[in-house]
Coordinates of C-alpha atoms in Angstrom, one line a residue:
X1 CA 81.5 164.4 55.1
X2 CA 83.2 162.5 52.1
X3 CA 82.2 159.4 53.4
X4 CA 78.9 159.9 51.5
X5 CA 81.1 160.6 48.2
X6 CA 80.9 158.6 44.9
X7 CA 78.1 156.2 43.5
X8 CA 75.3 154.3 44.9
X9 CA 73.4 151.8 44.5
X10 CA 69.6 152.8 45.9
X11 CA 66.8 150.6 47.0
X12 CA 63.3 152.3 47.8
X13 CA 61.2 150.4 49.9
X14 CA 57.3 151.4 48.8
X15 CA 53.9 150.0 48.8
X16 CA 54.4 149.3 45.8
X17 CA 57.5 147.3 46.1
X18 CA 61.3 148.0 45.4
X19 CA 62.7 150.9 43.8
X20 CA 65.5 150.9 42.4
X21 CA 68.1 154.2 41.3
X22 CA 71.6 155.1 41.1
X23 CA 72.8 158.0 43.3
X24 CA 75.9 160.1 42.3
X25 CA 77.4 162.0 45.4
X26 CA 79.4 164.7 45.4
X27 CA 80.4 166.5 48.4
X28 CA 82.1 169.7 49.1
X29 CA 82.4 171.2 52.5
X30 CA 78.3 171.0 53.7
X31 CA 77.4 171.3 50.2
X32 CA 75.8 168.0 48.8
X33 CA 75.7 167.8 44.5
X34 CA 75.2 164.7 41.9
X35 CA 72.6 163.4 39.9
X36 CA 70.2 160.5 40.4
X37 CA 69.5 158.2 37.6
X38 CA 66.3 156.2 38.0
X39 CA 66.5 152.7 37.6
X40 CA 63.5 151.5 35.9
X41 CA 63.4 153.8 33.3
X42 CA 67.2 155.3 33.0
X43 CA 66.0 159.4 33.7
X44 CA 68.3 161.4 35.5
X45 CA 67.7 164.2 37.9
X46 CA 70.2 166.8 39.5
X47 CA 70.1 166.5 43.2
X48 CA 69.3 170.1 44.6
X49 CA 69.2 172.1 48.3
X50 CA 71.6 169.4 49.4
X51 CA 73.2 169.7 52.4
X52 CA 75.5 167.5 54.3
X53 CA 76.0 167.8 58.0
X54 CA 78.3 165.4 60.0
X55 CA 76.9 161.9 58.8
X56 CA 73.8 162.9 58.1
X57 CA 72.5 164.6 54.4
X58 CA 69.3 165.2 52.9
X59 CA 68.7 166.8 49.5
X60 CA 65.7 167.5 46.6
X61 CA 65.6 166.1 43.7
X62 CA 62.5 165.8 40.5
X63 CA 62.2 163.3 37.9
X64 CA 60.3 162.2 35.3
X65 CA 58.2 158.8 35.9
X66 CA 55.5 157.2 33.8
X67 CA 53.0 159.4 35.2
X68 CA 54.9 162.7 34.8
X69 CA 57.4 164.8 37.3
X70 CA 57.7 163.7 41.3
X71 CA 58.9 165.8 43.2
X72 CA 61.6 164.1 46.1
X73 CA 63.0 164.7 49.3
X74 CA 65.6 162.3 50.6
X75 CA 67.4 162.5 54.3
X76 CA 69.5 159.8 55.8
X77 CA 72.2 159.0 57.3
X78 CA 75.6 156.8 56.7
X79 CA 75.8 153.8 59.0
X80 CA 78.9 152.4 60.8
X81 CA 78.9 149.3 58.2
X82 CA 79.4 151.6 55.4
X83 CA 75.8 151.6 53.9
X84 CA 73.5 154.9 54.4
X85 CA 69.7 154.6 55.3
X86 CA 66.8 157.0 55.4
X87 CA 63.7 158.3 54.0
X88 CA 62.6 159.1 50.6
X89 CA 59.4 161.5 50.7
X90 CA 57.0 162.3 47.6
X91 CA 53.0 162.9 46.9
X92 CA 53.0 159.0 47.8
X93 CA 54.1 158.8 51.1
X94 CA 57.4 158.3 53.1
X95 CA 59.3 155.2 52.4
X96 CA 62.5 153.9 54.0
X97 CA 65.3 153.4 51.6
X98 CA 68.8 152.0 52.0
X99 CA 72.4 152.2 49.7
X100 CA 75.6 150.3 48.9
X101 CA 78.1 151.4 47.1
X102 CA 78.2 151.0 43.5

């Protein structure tokens, strides 16, 4: 699934409003690779145990945030219109998120 392929912008929807991050996406065969680069603070992760499967991916990823290291697990899906949606999960909750490309 290429379509997934290249930069993104990311937009977290959480309790405690919008969060904001930059997804690089590199695809090869079902094997889903890039980094993640936090937008309020400019850390970047390497995305791990990412898989892609038709149009749908998911994928691990841990950065550091003001309070320490989160884990993440991210699955979505890309859309018809070009955009991808899903869910971000961490010791928070599960919070819908959606991308554009960069």
């Amino acid at each position: 699934m290429a379509g997934i392929q290249g930069a993104w912008n990311i937009v977290v929807h959480t309790y405690m409003g919008d969060q904001n991050s930059v997804h690089e996406y590199e695809v090869d065969g079902g094997v889903l690779t890039g980094t993640i680069t936090d937008g309020g603070n400019g850390n970047k992760a390497q995305i791990r145990e990412g898989k892609v499967e038709g149009d749908h991916f998911s994928f691990q990823f841990t950065i550091k945030i003001p309070i320490g290291e989160m884990e993440f697990t991210m699955e979505g899906a890309l859309q018809a219109d070009g955009t991808i949606k899903g869910n971000s999960s961490n010791a928070m909750g599960s919070f819908e998120f959606e991308g554009t490309r960069v």
